[in-house]
mmCIF file of C-alpha atoms in Angstrom:
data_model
loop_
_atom_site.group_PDB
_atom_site.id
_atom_site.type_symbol
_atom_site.label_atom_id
_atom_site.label_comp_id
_atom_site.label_asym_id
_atom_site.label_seq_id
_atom_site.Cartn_x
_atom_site.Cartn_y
_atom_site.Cartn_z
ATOM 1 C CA UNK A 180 0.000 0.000 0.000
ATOM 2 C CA UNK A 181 3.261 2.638 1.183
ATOM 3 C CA UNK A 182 5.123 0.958 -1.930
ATOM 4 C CA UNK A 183 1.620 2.163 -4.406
ATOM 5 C CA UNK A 184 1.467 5.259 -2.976
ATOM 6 C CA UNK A 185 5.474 6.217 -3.689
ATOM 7 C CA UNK A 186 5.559 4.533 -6.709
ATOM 8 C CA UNK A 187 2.162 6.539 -8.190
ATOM 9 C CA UNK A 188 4.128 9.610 -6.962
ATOM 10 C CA UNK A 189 7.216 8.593 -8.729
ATOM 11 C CA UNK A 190 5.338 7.936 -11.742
ATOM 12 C CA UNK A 191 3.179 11.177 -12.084
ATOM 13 C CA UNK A 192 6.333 13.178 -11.829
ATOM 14 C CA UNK A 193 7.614 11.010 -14.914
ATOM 15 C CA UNK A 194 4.768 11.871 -17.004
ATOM 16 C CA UNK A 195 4.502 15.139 -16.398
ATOM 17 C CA UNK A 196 7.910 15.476 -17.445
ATOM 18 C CA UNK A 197 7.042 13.782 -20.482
ATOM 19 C CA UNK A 198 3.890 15.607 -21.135
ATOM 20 C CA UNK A 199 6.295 18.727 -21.785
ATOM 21 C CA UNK A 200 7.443 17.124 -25.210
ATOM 22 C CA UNK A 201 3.133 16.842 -26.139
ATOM 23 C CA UNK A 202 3.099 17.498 -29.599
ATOM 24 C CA UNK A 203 -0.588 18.372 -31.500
ATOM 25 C CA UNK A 204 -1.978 15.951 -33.640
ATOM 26 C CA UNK A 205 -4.424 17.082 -36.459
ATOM 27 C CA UNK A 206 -7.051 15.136 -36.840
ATOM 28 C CA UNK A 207 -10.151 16.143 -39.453
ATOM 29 C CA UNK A 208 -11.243 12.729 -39.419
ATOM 30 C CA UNK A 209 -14.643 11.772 -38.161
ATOM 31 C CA UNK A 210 -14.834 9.547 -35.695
ATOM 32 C CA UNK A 211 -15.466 5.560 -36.165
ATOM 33 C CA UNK A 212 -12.822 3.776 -33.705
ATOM 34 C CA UNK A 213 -13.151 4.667 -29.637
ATOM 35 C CA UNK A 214 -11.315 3.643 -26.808
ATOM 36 C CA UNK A 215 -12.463 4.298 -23.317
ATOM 37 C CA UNK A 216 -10.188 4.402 -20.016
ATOM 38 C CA UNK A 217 -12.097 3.749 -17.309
ATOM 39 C CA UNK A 218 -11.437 4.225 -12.861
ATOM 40 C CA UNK A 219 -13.462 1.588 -11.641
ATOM 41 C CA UNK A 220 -12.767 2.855 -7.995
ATOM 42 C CA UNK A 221 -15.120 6.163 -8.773
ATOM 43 C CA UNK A 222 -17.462 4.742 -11.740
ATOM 44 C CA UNK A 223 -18.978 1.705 -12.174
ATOM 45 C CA UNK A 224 -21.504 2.322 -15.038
ATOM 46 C CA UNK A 225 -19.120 1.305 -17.469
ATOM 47 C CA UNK A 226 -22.342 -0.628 -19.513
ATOM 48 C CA UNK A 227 -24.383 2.716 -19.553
ATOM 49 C CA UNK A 228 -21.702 4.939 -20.549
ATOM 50 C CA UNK A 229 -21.376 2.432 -23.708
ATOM 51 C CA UNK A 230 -24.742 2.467 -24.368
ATOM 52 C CA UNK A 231 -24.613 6.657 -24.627
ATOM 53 C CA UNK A 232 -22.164 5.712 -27.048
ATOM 54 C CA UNK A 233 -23.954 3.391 -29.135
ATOM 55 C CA UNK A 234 -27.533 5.695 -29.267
ATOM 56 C CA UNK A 235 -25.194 8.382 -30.914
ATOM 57 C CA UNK A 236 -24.535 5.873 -33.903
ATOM 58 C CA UNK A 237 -21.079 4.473 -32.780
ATOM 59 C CA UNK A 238 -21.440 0.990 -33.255
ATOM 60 C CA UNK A 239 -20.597 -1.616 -30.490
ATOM 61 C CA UNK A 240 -17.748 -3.794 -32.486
ATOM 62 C CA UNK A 241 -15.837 -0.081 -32.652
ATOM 63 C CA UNK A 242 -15.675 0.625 -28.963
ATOM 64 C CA UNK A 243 -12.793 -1.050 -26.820
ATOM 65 C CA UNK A 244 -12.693 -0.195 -23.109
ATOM 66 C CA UNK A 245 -9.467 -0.499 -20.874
ATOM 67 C CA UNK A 246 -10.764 -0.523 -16.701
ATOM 68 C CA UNK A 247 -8.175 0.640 -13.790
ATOM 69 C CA UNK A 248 -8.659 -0.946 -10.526
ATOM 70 C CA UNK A 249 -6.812 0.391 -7.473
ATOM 71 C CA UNK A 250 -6.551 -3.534 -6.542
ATOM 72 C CA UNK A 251 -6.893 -6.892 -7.925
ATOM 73 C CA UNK A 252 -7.967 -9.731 -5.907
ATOM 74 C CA UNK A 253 -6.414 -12.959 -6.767
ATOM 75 C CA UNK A 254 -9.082 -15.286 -7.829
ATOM 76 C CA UNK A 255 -11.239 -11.997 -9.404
ATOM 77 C CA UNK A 256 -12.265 -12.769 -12.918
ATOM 78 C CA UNK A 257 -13.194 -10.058 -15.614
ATOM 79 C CA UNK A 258 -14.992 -10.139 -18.855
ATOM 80 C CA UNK A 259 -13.257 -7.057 -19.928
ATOM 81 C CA UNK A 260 -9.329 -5.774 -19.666
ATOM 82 C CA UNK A 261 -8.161 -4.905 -16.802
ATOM 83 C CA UNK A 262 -5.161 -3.148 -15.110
ATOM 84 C CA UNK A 263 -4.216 -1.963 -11.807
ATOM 85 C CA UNK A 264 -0.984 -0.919 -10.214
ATOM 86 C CA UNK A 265 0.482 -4.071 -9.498
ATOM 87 C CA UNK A 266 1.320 -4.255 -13.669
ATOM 88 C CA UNK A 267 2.700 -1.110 -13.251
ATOM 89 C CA UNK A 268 6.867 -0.676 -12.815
ATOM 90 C CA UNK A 269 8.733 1.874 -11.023
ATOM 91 C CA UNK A 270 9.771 3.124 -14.593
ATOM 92 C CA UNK A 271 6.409 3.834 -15.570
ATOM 93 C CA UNK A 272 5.941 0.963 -17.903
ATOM 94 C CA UNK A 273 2.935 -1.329 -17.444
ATOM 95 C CA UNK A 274 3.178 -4.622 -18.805
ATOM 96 C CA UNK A 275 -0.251 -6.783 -19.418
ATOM 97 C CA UNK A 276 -1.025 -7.855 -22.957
ATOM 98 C CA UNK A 277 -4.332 -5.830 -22.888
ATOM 99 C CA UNK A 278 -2.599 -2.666 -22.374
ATOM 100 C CA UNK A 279 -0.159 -3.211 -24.714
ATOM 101 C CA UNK A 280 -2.661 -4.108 -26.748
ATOM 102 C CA UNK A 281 -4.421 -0.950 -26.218
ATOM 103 C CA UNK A 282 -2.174 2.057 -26.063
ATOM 104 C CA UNK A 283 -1.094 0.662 -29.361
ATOM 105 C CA UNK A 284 -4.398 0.846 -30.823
ATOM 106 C CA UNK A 285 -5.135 4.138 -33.313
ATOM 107 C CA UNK A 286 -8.287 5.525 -31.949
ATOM 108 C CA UNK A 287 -10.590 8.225 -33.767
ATOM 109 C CA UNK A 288 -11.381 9.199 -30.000
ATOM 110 C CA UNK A 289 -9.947 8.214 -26.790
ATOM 111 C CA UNK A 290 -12.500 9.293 -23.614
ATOM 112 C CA UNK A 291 -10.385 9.618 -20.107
ATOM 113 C CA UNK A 292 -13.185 8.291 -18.568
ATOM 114 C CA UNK A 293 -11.488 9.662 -14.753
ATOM 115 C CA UNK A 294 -11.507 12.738 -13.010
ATOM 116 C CA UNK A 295 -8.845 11.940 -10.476
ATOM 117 C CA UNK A 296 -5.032 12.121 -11.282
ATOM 118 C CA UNK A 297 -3.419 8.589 -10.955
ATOM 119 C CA UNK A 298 -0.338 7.368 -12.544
ATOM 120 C CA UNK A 299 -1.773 4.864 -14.528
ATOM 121 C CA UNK A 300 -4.466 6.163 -16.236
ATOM 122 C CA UNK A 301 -2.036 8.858 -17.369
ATOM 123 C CA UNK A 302 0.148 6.959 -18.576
ATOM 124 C CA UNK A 303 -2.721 5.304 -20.456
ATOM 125 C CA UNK A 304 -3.357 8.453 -21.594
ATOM 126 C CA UNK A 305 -0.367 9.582 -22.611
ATOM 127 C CA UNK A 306 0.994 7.016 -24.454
ATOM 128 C CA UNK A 307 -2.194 5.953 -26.689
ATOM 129 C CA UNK A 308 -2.204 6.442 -30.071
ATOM 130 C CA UNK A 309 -5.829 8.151 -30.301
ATOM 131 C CA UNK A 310 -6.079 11.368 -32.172
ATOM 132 C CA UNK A 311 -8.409 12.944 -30.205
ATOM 133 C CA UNK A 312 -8.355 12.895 -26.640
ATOM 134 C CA UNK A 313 -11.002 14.075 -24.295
ATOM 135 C CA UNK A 314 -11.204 14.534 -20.350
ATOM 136 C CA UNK A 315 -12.434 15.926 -17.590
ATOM 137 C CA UNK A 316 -10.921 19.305 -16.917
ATOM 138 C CA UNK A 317 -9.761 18.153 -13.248
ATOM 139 C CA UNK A 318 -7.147 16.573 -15.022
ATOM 140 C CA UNK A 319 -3.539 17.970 -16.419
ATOM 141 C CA UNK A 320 -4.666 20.264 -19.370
ATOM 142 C CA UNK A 321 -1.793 18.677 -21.828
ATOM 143 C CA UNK A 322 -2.939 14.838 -21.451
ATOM 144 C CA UNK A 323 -6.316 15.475 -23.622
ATOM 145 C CA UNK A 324 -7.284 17.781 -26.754
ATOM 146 C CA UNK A 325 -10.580 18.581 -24.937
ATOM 147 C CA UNK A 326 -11.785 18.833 -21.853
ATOM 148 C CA UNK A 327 -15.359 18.334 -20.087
ATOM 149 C CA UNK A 328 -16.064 20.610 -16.977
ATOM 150 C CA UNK A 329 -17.970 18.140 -14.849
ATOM 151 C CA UNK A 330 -17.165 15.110 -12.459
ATOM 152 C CA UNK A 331 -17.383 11.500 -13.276
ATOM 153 C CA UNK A 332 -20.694 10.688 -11.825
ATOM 154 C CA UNK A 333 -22.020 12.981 -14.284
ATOM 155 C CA UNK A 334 -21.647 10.637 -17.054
ATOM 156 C CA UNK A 335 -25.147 11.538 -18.904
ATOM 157 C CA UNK A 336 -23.833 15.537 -18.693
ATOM 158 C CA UNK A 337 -20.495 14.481 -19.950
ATOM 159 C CA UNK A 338 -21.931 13.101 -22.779
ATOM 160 C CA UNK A 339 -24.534 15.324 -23.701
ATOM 161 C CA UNK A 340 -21.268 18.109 -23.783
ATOM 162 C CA UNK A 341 -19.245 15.616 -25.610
ATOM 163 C CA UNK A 342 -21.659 14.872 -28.226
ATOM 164 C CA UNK A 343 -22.534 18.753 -28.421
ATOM 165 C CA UNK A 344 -18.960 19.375 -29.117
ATOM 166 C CA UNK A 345 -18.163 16.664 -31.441
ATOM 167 C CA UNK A 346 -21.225 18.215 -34.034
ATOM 168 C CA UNK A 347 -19.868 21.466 -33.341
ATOM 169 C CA UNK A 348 -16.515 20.333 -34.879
ATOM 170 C CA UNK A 349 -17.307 18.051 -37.815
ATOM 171 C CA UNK A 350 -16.372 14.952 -36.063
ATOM 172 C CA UNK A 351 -19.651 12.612 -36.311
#
């Protein structure tokens, strides 16, 4: 628990460094492929967030989620990827197959689905290959493109603003 706390201290400090070399990414494209980063420890209506998603014509097969939990019991069993700190190292890797998997994944849209600064998810973050990022604005500014002025249990507001925003810039 000590050792999570240092090393998530450790690790922010890493990122932000990185976040300093952020470059822009121009994307006119409209958006087809999403990837969602989720903190299971604050939200746990992962199913209805999906199914905003989905009723604003994204369809199912294009929407891959990636869930953060603070801990992982031993004999807990997920139908969908999961990560917690244990993957992570003290170099701010984090090495599970679905991550990898993930952050190597080119996304139309990438939704920081947190509202809570933890090493992992910004890594996440960070390192994904989305070209649009968007976030709640409790978060570091130069992790996501766009940012969503509300808290996570909000998720029908967060959408709504999302969605708004989206039509407003060609993106659906």
């Amino acid at each position: 628990m000590f050792l999570d706390k240092i090393k998530d201290f450790w690790a922010k400090k890493i990122v932000k460094k990185r976040l300093s070399n952020v470059k822009l990414l121009d994307s006119s494209s409209s958006i087809k492929k999403v990837g969602i980063v989720f903190d299971e420890s604050y939200f746990y209506e992962r199913e209805a967030l999906i199914a905003e998603l989905i009723s604003e014509g994204i369809n199912e097969t294009d929407i891959e989620i990636l869930v953060f939990k603070n801990h992982i019991k031993k004999n807990e069993t997920f139908d969908y990827p999961v990560f917690s700190y244990r993957n992570m190292r003290w170099n701010t890797t984090i090495d599970t197959p679905e991550f990898n998997n993930f952050s190597t994944t080119n996304y139309d849209l990438l939704i920081s689905y947190y509202d809570i600064e933890k090493a992992p998810l910004m890594i996440t973050t960070n390192l994904s290959k989305a070209s649009f990022k968007v976030g709640f604005a409790s978060i570091d500014k130069r992790l996501n493109h766009f940012m969503i002025n509300t808290n996570a249990e909000n998720y029908k507001v967060f959408m709504e603003e999302l969605f708004k925003y989206l039509k407003i810039l060609n993106k659906l």
